[in-house]
Amino acid sequence: MTRFPANDSSASARRRWRPDQQWEGYLFLLPSFLGFFVFVVLAVLMSLGISFSVWGLTGFRQWAGLLNYQQLMRDPVFWQAFWNTAFYIVTLVPLQLALGLTMAVGLNQAIRGVLFYRLVYFMPVVTTIVAGAIVFRLLLSTQGAVNVLLATASGFFEVPFSAPNWLGSSQFSKVSVVLLTLWKNTGFTMVVYLAALQGVPRELYDAAHADGASSWQRFRHVTLPLISPTTFFLFIFQMIGAFQLFTEPFVMTEGGPANSSLAVVQYIYLTAFRDIRMDKAAAMAWVLFVFIFAFTLLQNRLQKRWVYYESE
Amino acid sequence: MQLKRTMVVGLLLATTLILSACAAIAPQSGGEQPAADEKVVLTWAFWGSPAEKESHERVAAAFMEEHPEIEIEFWHQPWNDYFTKLQALWASGDPKVIPDVAFLWPTPRYAAEGVLENLDPFVAASGYDLEAYWPGLLESAKFEGSVYGFPRDIEVNVIYYNKDLFDAAGVAYPADGWTWDDFTAAAEALTQKDANGMTTVYGLAAEGGKWAKWVNQNGGAIFDDYVNPSQCLLAEPAAVGGFEFFAGLMANGVAMRPADLNQAGGDAAVFASGQAAMILQNTSRVSAFNAAGLNYDVAVAPIPAGGKPWNGAGGAAWVMSSGSDNKEAAWTFIEWLQSDGGGETIYTTAGEIFPALQSVANSPAFMTDAAPANKQAILAEAAASGVGGFGYFPEWGELSGSILGPGLDKLWAGEADAATLLPELCAQVDQFLADNGYPK
C-alpha cells in the first residue's frame, strides 16, 4: 500500500475529470482506438448508410430509402434462411446448455483421469472446423458409419429402417449442421460450467445434506440457482452465436439442399459477394442486428425472474 | 520520468506507423510515371491451380516475345478468393491496382456494374472476326448488345464412358445418334448392386446442374428471352419432359443422385474408381483421365425421339477493365490471347481447354492422337451450341444460385416430382423477374 501514497482521495475525487493528468492514458489507448474506429465504428456506420442506398461495385449510386428493406421482406430465400436460423437457435442453445452442464457435473466428480476426460471433451473447441466437417461428412454420408450403425441396430431390434440421407435431404440437413455445431461448441459450455460449479460453496451442500435434501434436490435447489448467472451468460452468448452461425452450414452442406440449411449470415455473404448486392446484404445485416439486440434485451429483462445473484 | 517520455514517443511513433500504413498504398505507386521509351506494363488477372498458373506464364512469355513493348505482370489468386479480391480492387477505384485484363464470369454481371470496357470499338477498328467463335458463345459475354469479353473456352458436355465396364456388362459402345431410350437401356444394363442391395456401379453420374442439356434437347427452354426475360418456361411440357428423364434415371437407381455424387467426391472420382460407367461432363476431365490411364472414350449425348442435339454455349471470358490506363495495349494482348496461333493454341495444346475458336478446335492443337479417340463427338456437340443454358442478364447468378438451383435440389433428392415442382418454381422465378423490373 505504501507504494501508492497519492491514492488516498475519496471515490468522488477519483472520478473527477483531470485532463492534465490523463492525456497520456488516452495516448496509450490511441493505437487500439484508431483501429476500432476505422474498422468497426466507421464500417458499422457505413453499412447503415449502404443499406439505405443503391450501392454497386464501384460505390454509391443514389439514395434508395427503404427499397432494400422492402426487397428483403419479399425475398422468400431470406425468410427461409431466417426460419433455418430460428431452428438452429431453438435446438442449439438448449442442447448446448443441457449437454455442457451434464458433462461439467460429470467431470466435476473425483474420478480417475478426470483431467484427461476434460481435455478430450474440450478438444473439439480448438479443432479446425473444416477438419471436423470433413469427418462428419464421412460419418453422415448415405453409406457412412452412422447409417451402418443405425442399420445394424435396427436389424438387431427388428425395427423397419430406411437410412436417412443426412446431408442430401432437406429434412435432415439442418440436423447434420446441429450435430456438428454441438460437437464443436459444447466443450466450451462445459468448461465455463465447470468453473461455475467449483465456485459453489461446499458448506451449502453440507447444510442441505444435513437438512435431508436428496442429491437431486441439492442439484435443483443449490447448484442450479447458484450457477444461474453463468447459465444466463452462456444463454446470451450461445444465442448470439447461433444467430451468427456461418462456418458450420457453409462447410457442412453449403446451405443446401434446396436452401434447407442456409443460415442468415451465409445468405448475407452470398448476397454481398456472389450477387454483388452490398446494399441488400447491408440491410440484411441490420435486420439481423435488430433481432439479436431485441432478444438480448428481452433476456436481460427476464433475468430477474430466474437469475440469482449472491450479492442481492 | 525519462522512461515515461520514451514510452510516449514510442507510442506516437507506432500510431504514425499504423496511420501511414493505411495511406501509403496509393501515393507510392502513383509517383512512378513511365518514361516514354519504357515498356507498357499490363496487369493480368486469373485464377487457377499451380499447373494452370504455369500455363498462363508460358502464354505471357510467348506474348512478350512477339510484343517486346508490353510487359505482363500477374495477379493470381486461388478460385475461392479471386472474385472477392477482384471486387475489392474495383471498389477501390484506383487504376494503379486494378488489373487491365482479367479472367471473369459471369460477364454481364460485371458489365452492368460499369467496371468492364465495351470492346465493340476495338473490334470495329481492328476487324477482329467474331464469326470465328462457336455459335451462341459470344452471347454469354454481351451486355446490352455489346461485346464485353471473349470466352477463352466453351463448355462442351459429352458422355464419357468406361470401356471396361461396357465390355464386362456386354453393352455395345454408344453410337452416334443414340436416343434417350438407348441410353436408359444401356444405363440399366450397366448398373450393378451387391448382395445387400447397395449399388456398386451406377449407369450414370451427373451433376444436377447439367439439366439444361436434357431440357433443351427436348425442345424446352428456361425463358422466352434470355437477355430480357418476361416469363419462365420451365413448366412447359417439353421442359418438364427433360427434367422427368433426368430425375427418372435417378428414381430408377441407374443414375447417382447429385447429393450422393457430391459426397463421393464428384464425377471425376466416381468415374475413375469405376463406380459410374458414364458421366456427363465438359472436356476439363480429359487430362486427368489420360494421366490416370483410364480405358475410356467419349460420345455425343443421347437425344430424345423428335429432339435435337444441344450444348449450352458459355465459358469464362477475358475482359478489359474500364479503369485500365493502357487500353490499347490491353486490346493487343486480348486479341493475341484469342487468336489462332496465339493464346488459344497454347492453352489447347496444353490440353487445358476446348477452344472457343472453331479453327483452333479443328487444328492439330486439338486433333491429337491422345485419348479420347472420338474427338468428332466433341466437335459435333460444340457445333450444336446455342443459348438456353442460362440467362444473359446481370441478376442471373442470384436467380440461379438462390432460387432455381436450390429449387431443383428437391427434384434431384427425389423429394418432389417434376410436374408439381416446376409450376411452383416457375412462379418464384416470375416473381423474381418482376421484382427486378423484367421485362425492361
PDB file of C-alpha atoms in Angstrom, chain B residues 232-411:
ATOM      1  CA  CYS B 232     -40.207 -18.653 -67.028  1.00  0.00           C
ATOM      2  CA  LEU B 233     -40.961 -21.515 -69.436  1.00  0.00           C
ATOM      3  CA  LEU B 234     -39.702 -24.421 -67.340  1.00  0.00           C
ATOM      4  CA  ALA B 235     -43.232 -25.608 -66.548  1.00  0.00           C
ATOM      5  CA  GLU B 236     -43.993 -26.177 -70.252  1.00  0.00           C
ATOM      6  CA  PRO B 237     -44.399 -29.877 -71.174  1.00  0.00           C
ATOM      7  CA  ALA B 238     -41.191 -30.039 -73.257  1.00  0.00           C
ATOM      8  CA  ALA B 239     -39.081 -28.722 -70.368  1.00  0.00           C
ATOM      9  CA  VAL B 240     -40.847 -30.926 -67.811  1.00  0.00           C
ATOM     10  CA  GLY B 241     -40.120 -33.900 -70.091  1.00  0.00           C
ATOM     11  CA  GLY B 242     -36.394 -33.141 -69.916  1.00  0.00           C
ATOM     12  CA  PHE B 243     -36.490 -32.970 -66.111  1.00  0.00           C
ATOM     13  CA  GLU B 244     -38.524 -36.172 -65.914  1.00  0.00           C
ATOM     14  CA  PHE B 245     -35.947 -38.024 -67.997  1.00  0.00           C
ATOM     15  CA  PHE B 246     -33.065 -36.918 -65.755  1.00  0.00           C
ATOM     16  CA  ALA B 247     -34.921 -37.369 -62.443  1.00  0.00           C
ATOM     17  CA  GLY B 248     -36.348 -40.684 -63.706  1.00  0.00           C
ATOM     18  CA  LEU B 249     -32.860 -42.122 -64.159  1.00  0.00           C
ATOM     19  CA  MET B 250     -32.167 -41.254 -60.521  1.00  0.00           C
ATOM     20  CA  ALA B 251     -35.507 -42.613 -59.287  1.00  0.00           C
ATOM     21  CA  ASN B 252     -34.834 -45.911 -61.092  1.00  0.00           C
ATOM     22  CA  GLY B 253     -31.492 -46.156 -59.340  1.00  0.00           C
ATOM     23  CA  VAL B 254     -29.411 -46.152 -62.540  1.00  0.00           C
ATOM     24  CA  ALA B 255     -28.131 -42.581 -62.073  1.00  0.00           C
ATOM     25  CA  MET B 256     -26.403 -41.465 -58.892  1.00  0.00           C
ATOM     26  CA  ARG B 257     -28.255 -38.724 -57.012  1.00  0.00           C
ATOM     27  CA  PRO B 258     -26.229 -35.463 -57.168  1.00  0.00           C
ATOM     28  CA  ALA B 259     -26.009 -35.185 -53.362  1.00  0.00           C
ATOM     29  CA  ASP B 260     -24.502 -38.682 -53.190  1.00  0.00           C
ATOM     30  CA  LEU B 261     -22.221 -37.819 -56.092  1.00  0.00           C
ATOM     31  CA  ASN B 262     -21.005 -34.771 -54.206  1.00  0.00           C
ATOM     32  CA  GLN B 263     -20.342 -36.854 -51.084  1.00  0.00           C
ATOM     33  CA  ALA B 264     -18.490 -39.435 -53.160  1.00  0.00           C
ATOM     34  CA  GLY B 265     -16.069 -36.774 -54.397  1.00  0.00           C
ATOM     35  CA  GLY B 266     -17.625 -35.692 -57.699  1.00  0.00           C
ATOM     36  CA  ASP B 267     -17.985 -37.255 -61.143  1.00  0.00           C
ATOM     37  CA  ALA B 268     -14.256 -37.483 -61.909  1.00  0.00           C
ATOM     38  CA  ALA B 269     -13.697 -39.511 -58.727  1.00  0.00           C
ATOM     39  CA  VAL B 270     -16.550 -41.970 -59.256  1.00  0.00           C
ATOM     40  CA  PHE B 271     -15.690 -42.412 -62.938  1.00  0.00           C
ATOM     41  CA  ALA B 272     -12.020 -43.053 -62.209  1.00  0.00           C
ATOM     42  CA  SER B 273     -12.882 -45.554 -59.459  1.00  0.00           C
ATOM     43  CA  GLY B 274     -15.373 -47.400 -61.663  1.00  0.00           C
ATOM     44  CA  GLN B 275     -18.396 -46.506 -59.520  1.00  0.00           C
ATOM     45  CA  ALA B 276     -20.048 -44.946 -62.556  1.00  0.00           C
ATOM     46  CA  ALA B 277     -19.958 -46.329 -66.089  1.00  0.00           C
ATOM     47  CA  MET B 278     -20.851 -42.979 -67.690  1.00  0.00           C
ATOM     48  CA  ILE B 279     -20.652 -39.325 -66.740  1.00  0.00           C
ATOM     49  CA  LEU B 280     -21.963 -36.209 -68.461  1.00  0.00           C
ATOM     50  CA  GLN B 281     -19.251 -33.584 -68.228  1.00  0.00           C
ATOM     51  CA  ASN B 282     -17.255 -30.995 -70.167  1.00  0.00           C
ATOM     52  CA  THR B 283     -13.801 -31.564 -71.622  1.00  0.00           C
ATOM     53  CA  SER B 284     -11.984 -30.422 -68.471  1.00  0.00           C
ATOM     54  CA  ARG B 285     -11.781 -34.050 -67.276  1.00  0.00           C
ATOM     55  CA  VAL B 286      -9.718 -35.274 -70.239  1.00  0.00           C
ATOM     56  CA  SER B 287      -6.222 -34.515 -68.927  1.00  0.00           C
ATOM     57  CA  ALA B 288      -6.914 -36.132 -65.530  1.00  0.00           C
ATOM     58  CA  PHE B 289      -8.390 -39.274 -67.118  1.00  0.00           C
ATOM     59  CA  ASN B 290      -5.486 -39.532 -69.542  1.00  0.00           C
ATOM     60  CA  ALA B 291      -2.986 -39.088 -66.718  1.00  0.00           C
ATOM     61  CA  ALA B 292      -4.741 -41.897 -64.816  1.00  0.00           C
ATOM     62  CA  GLY B 293      -4.550 -44.097 -67.904  1.00  0.00           C
ATOM     63  CA  LEU B 294      -8.280 -44.883 -67.926  1.00  0.00           C
ATOM     64  CA  ASN B 295      -9.700 -47.031 -70.716  1.00  0.00           C
ATOM     65  CA  TYR B 296     -12.444 -44.633 -71.816  1.00  0.00           C
ATOM     66  CA  ASP B 297     -13.880 -42.742 -74.750  1.00  0.00           C
ATOM     67  CA  VAL B 298     -16.439 -40.007 -75.273  1.00  0.00           C
ATOM     68  CA  ALA B 299     -19.725 -39.947 -77.177  1.00  0.00           C
ATOM     69  CA  VAL B 300     -22.351 -37.412 -78.095  1.00  0.00           C
ATOM     70  CA  ALA B 301     -25.165 -37.127 -75.571  1.00  0.00           C
ATOM     71  CA  PRO B 302     -28.259 -39.182 -76.475  1.00  0.00           C
ATOM     72  CA  ILE B 303     -31.225 -37.266 -77.841  1.00  0.00           C
ATOM     73  CA  PRO B 304     -34.944 -37.821 -77.276  1.00  0.00           C
ATOM     74  CA  ALA B 305     -37.221 -39.065 -80.037  1.00  0.00           C
ATOM     75  CA  GLY B 306     -38.074 -35.997 -82.089  1.00  0.00           C
ATOM     76  CA  GLY B 307     -35.460 -33.954 -80.241  1.00  0.00           C
ATOM     77  CA  LYS B 308     -32.213 -32.324 -81.361  1.00  0.00           C
ATOM     78  CA  PRO B 309     -28.625 -32.145 -80.100  1.00  0.00           C
ATOM     79  CA  TRP B 310     -27.957 -29.153 -77.924  1.00  0.00           C
ATOM     80  CA  ASN B 311     -24.992 -27.775 -75.982  1.00  0.00           C
ATOM     81  CA  GLY B 312     -25.093 -24.718 -73.734  1.00  0.00           C
ATOM     82  CA  ALA B 313     -22.689 -22.090 -75.029  1.00  0.00           C
ATOM     83  CA  GLY B 314     -20.782 -20.461 -72.212  1.00  0.00           C
ATOM     84  CA  GLY B 315     -17.348 -20.033 -70.737  1.00  0.00           C
ATOM     85  CA  ALA B 316     -15.311 -17.636 -68.634  1.00  0.00           C
ATOM     86  CA  ALA B 317     -14.037 -14.716 -70.680  1.00  0.00           C
ATOM     87  CA  TRP B 318     -11.079 -12.352 -70.949  1.00  0.00           C
ATOM     88  CA  VAL B 319     -12.285  -8.842 -70.186  1.00  0.00           C
ATOM     89  CA  MET B 320     -10.724  -5.384 -70.097  1.00  0.00           C
ATOM     90  CA  SER B 321     -11.164  -3.110 -67.066  1.00  0.00           C
ATOM     91  CA  SER B 322     -12.856   0.168 -67.896  1.00  0.00           C
ATOM     92  CA  GLY B 323     -10.378   1.649 -65.408  1.00  0.00           C
ATOM     93  CA  SER B 324      -7.348   0.399 -67.333  1.00  0.00           C
ATOM     94  CA  ASP B 325      -4.833   3.115 -68.178  1.00  0.00           C
ATOM     95  CA  ASN B 326      -3.342   1.110 -71.067  1.00  0.00           C
ATOM     96  CA  LYS B 327      -6.376   0.150 -73.116  1.00  0.00           C
ATOM     97  CA  GLU B 328      -4.618  -0.071 -76.479  1.00  0.00           C
ATOM     98  CA  ALA B 329      -2.001  -2.445 -75.097  1.00  0.00           C
ATOM     99  CA  ALA B 330      -4.701  -4.384 -73.246  1.00  0.00           C
ATOM    100  CA  TRP B 331      -6.584  -4.859 -76.530  1.00  0.00           C
ATOM    101  CA  THR B 332      -3.404  -6.013 -78.280  1.00  0.00           C
ATOM    102  CA  PHE B 333      -2.981  -8.632 -75.572  1.00  0.00           C
ATOM    103  CA  ILE B 334      -6.627  -9.796 -75.575  1.00  0.00           C
ATOM    104  CA  GLU B 335      -6.672 -10.009 -79.377  1.00  0.00           C
ATOM    105  CA  TRP B 336      -3.491 -12.113 -79.279  1.00  0.00           C
ATOM    106  CA  LEU B 337      -4.854 -14.333 -76.486  1.00  0.00           C
ATOM    107  CA  GLN B 338      -7.939 -15.037 -78.566  1.00  0.00           C
ATOM    108  CA  SER B 339      -6.200 -15.831 -81.835  1.00  0.00           C
ATOM    109  CA  ASP B 340      -5.384 -18.981 -83.759  1.00  0.00           C
ATOM    110  CA  GLY B 341      -1.638 -19.370 -83.231  1.00  0.00           C
ATOM    111  CA  GLY B 342      -1.705 -17.207 -80.087  1.00  0.00           C
ATOM    112  CA  GLY B 343      -3.023 -17.918 -76.598  1.00  0.00           C
ATOM    113  CA  GLU B 344      -5.877 -20.158 -77.764  1.00  0.00           C
ATOM    114  CA  THR B 345      -3.447 -22.540 -79.449  1.00  0.00           C
ATOM    115  CA  ILE B 346      -1.095 -22.706 -76.457  1.00  0.00           C
ATOM    116  CA  TYR B 347      -3.906 -23.443 -73.981  1.00  0.00           C
ATOM    117  CA  THR B 348      -5.400 -26.030 -76.324  1.00  0.00           C
ATOM    118  CA  THR B 349      -2.065 -27.759 -76.916  1.00  0.00           C
ATOM    119  CA  ALA B 350      -1.584 -27.927 -73.136  1.00  0.00           C
ATOM    120  CA  GLY B 351      -4.863 -29.852 -73.029  1.00  0.00           C
ATOM    121  CA  GLU B 352      -6.423 -27.308 -70.678  1.00  0.00           C
ATOM    122  CA  ILE B 353      -9.311 -26.057 -72.769  1.00  0.00           C
ATOM    123  CA  PHE B 354     -11.607 -26.863 -75.570  1.00  0.00           C
ATOM    124  CA  PRO B 355     -11.034 -23.694 -77.592  1.00  0.00           C
ATOM    125  CA  ALA B 356     -13.633 -21.008 -78.159  1.00  0.00           C
ATOM    126  CA  LEU B 357     -12.373 -20.557 -81.730  1.00  0.00           C
ATOM    127  CA  GLN B 358     -13.629 -23.146 -84.202  1.00  0.00           C
ATOM    128  CA  SER B 359     -10.445 -23.055 -86.284  1.00  0.00           C
ATOM    129  CA  VAL B 360      -8.260 -23.961 -83.279  1.00  0.00           C
ATOM    130  CA  ALA B 361     -10.546 -26.887 -82.428  1.00  0.00           C
ATOM    131  CA  ASN B 362     -10.119 -28.222 -85.950  1.00  0.00           C
ATOM    132  CA  SER B 363      -6.339 -27.725 -85.891  1.00  0.00           C
ATOM    133  CA  PRO B 364      -3.653 -30.211 -84.764  1.00  0.00           C
ATOM    134  CA  ALA B 365      -3.596 -28.381 -81.417  1.00  0.00           C
ATOM    135  CA  PHE B 366      -6.799 -30.219 -80.528  1.00  0.00           C
ATOM    136  CA  MET B 367      -6.970 -33.123 -83.010  1.00  0.00           C
ATOM    137  CA  THR B 368      -4.163 -35.135 -81.422  1.00  0.00           C
ATOM    138  CA  ASP B 369      -3.652 -38.885 -81.076  1.00  0.00           C
ATOM    139  CA  ALA B 370      -4.224 -38.731 -77.323  1.00  0.00           C
ATOM    140  CA  ALA B 371      -7.445 -40.065 -75.785  1.00  0.00           C
ATOM    141  CA  PRO B 372     -10.330 -39.682 -76.186  1.00  0.00           C
ATOM    142  CA  ALA B 373     -10.357 -41.227 -79.648  1.00  0.00           C
ATOM    143  CA  ASN B 374     -13.781 -39.921 -80.629  1.00  0.00           C
ATOM    144  CA  LYS B 375     -12.933 -36.203 -80.824  1.00  0.00           C
ATOM    145  CA  GLN B 376     -15.551 -35.850 -83.534  1.00  0.00           C
ATOM    146  CA  ALA B 377     -18.175 -36.267 -80.808  1.00  0.00           C
ATOM    147  CA  ILE B 378     -16.827 -33.181 -79.051  1.00  0.00           C
ATOM    148  CA  LEU B 379     -16.792 -31.197 -82.304  1.00  0.00           C
ATOM    149  CA  ALA B 380     -20.344 -32.334 -83.061  1.00  0.00           C
ATOM    150  CA  GLU B 381     -21.628 -31.242 -79.646  1.00  0.00           C
ATOM    151  CA  ALA B 382     -19.774 -27.925 -79.931  1.00  0.00           C
ATOM    152  CA  ALA B 383     -21.393 -27.316 -83.314  1.00  0.00           C
ATOM    153  CA  ALA B 384     -24.794 -27.802 -81.645  1.00  0.00           C
ATOM    154  CA  SER B 385     -24.036 -24.973 -79.195  1.00  0.00           C
ATOM    155  CA  GLY B 386     -26.564 -22.265 -78.569  1.00  0.00           C
ATOM    156  CA  VAL B 387     -28.274 -20.108 -75.997  1.00  0.00           C
ATOM    157  CA  GLY B 388     -30.549 -21.775 -73.450  1.00  0.00           C
ATOM    158  CA  GLY B 389     -28.217 -22.778 -70.619  1.00  0.00           C
ATOM    159  CA  PHE B 390     -28.562 -19.595 -68.597  1.00  0.00           C
ATOM    160  CA  GLY B 391     -29.789 -16.033 -68.616  1.00  0.00           C
ATOM    161  CA  TYR B 392     -27.629 -13.241 -70.007  1.00  0.00           C
ATOM    162  CA  PHE B 393     -28.914 -10.568 -67.626  1.00  0.00           C
ATOM    163  CA  PRO B 394     -26.993  -9.342 -64.567  1.00  0.00           C
ATOM    164  CA  GLU B 395     -29.282 -10.923 -61.946  1.00  0.00           C
ATOM    165  CA  TRP B 396     -28.979 -14.432 -63.416  1.00  0.00           C
ATOM    166  CA  GLY B 397     -26.353 -15.513 -60.868  1.00  0.00           C
ATOM    167  CA  GLU B 398     -28.629 -14.598 -57.982  1.00  0.00           C
ATOM    168  CA  LEU B 399     -31.689 -16.216 -59.588  1.00  0.00           C
ATOM    169  CA  SER B 400     -29.791 -19.371 -60.409  1.00  0.00           C
ATOM    170  CA  GLY B 401     -27.893 -19.584 -57.121  1.00  0.00           C
ATOM    171  CA  SER B 402     -30.702 -18.759 -54.711  1.00  0.00           C
ATOM    172  CA  ILE B 403     -33.927 -19.893 -56.407  1.00  0.00           C
ATOM    173  CA  LEU B 404     -33.526 -22.120 -59.448  1.00  0.00           C
ATOM    174  CA  GLY B 405     -30.631 -24.338 -58.316  1.00  0.00           C
ATOM    175  CA  PRO B 406     -31.894 -24.879 -54.736  1.00  0.00           C
ATOM    176  CA  GLY B 407     -35.452 -25.382 -56.034  1.00  0.00           C
ATOM    177  CA  LEU B 408     -34.306 -28.180 -58.325  1.00  0.00           C
ATOM    178  CA  ASP B 409     -32.407 -29.832 -55.442  1.00  0.00           C
ATOM    179  CA  LYS B 410     -35.740 -31.292 -54.349  1.00  0.00           C
ATOM    180  CA  LEU B 411     -36.124 -32.973 -57.716  1.00  0.00           C
TER     181      LEU B 411
END
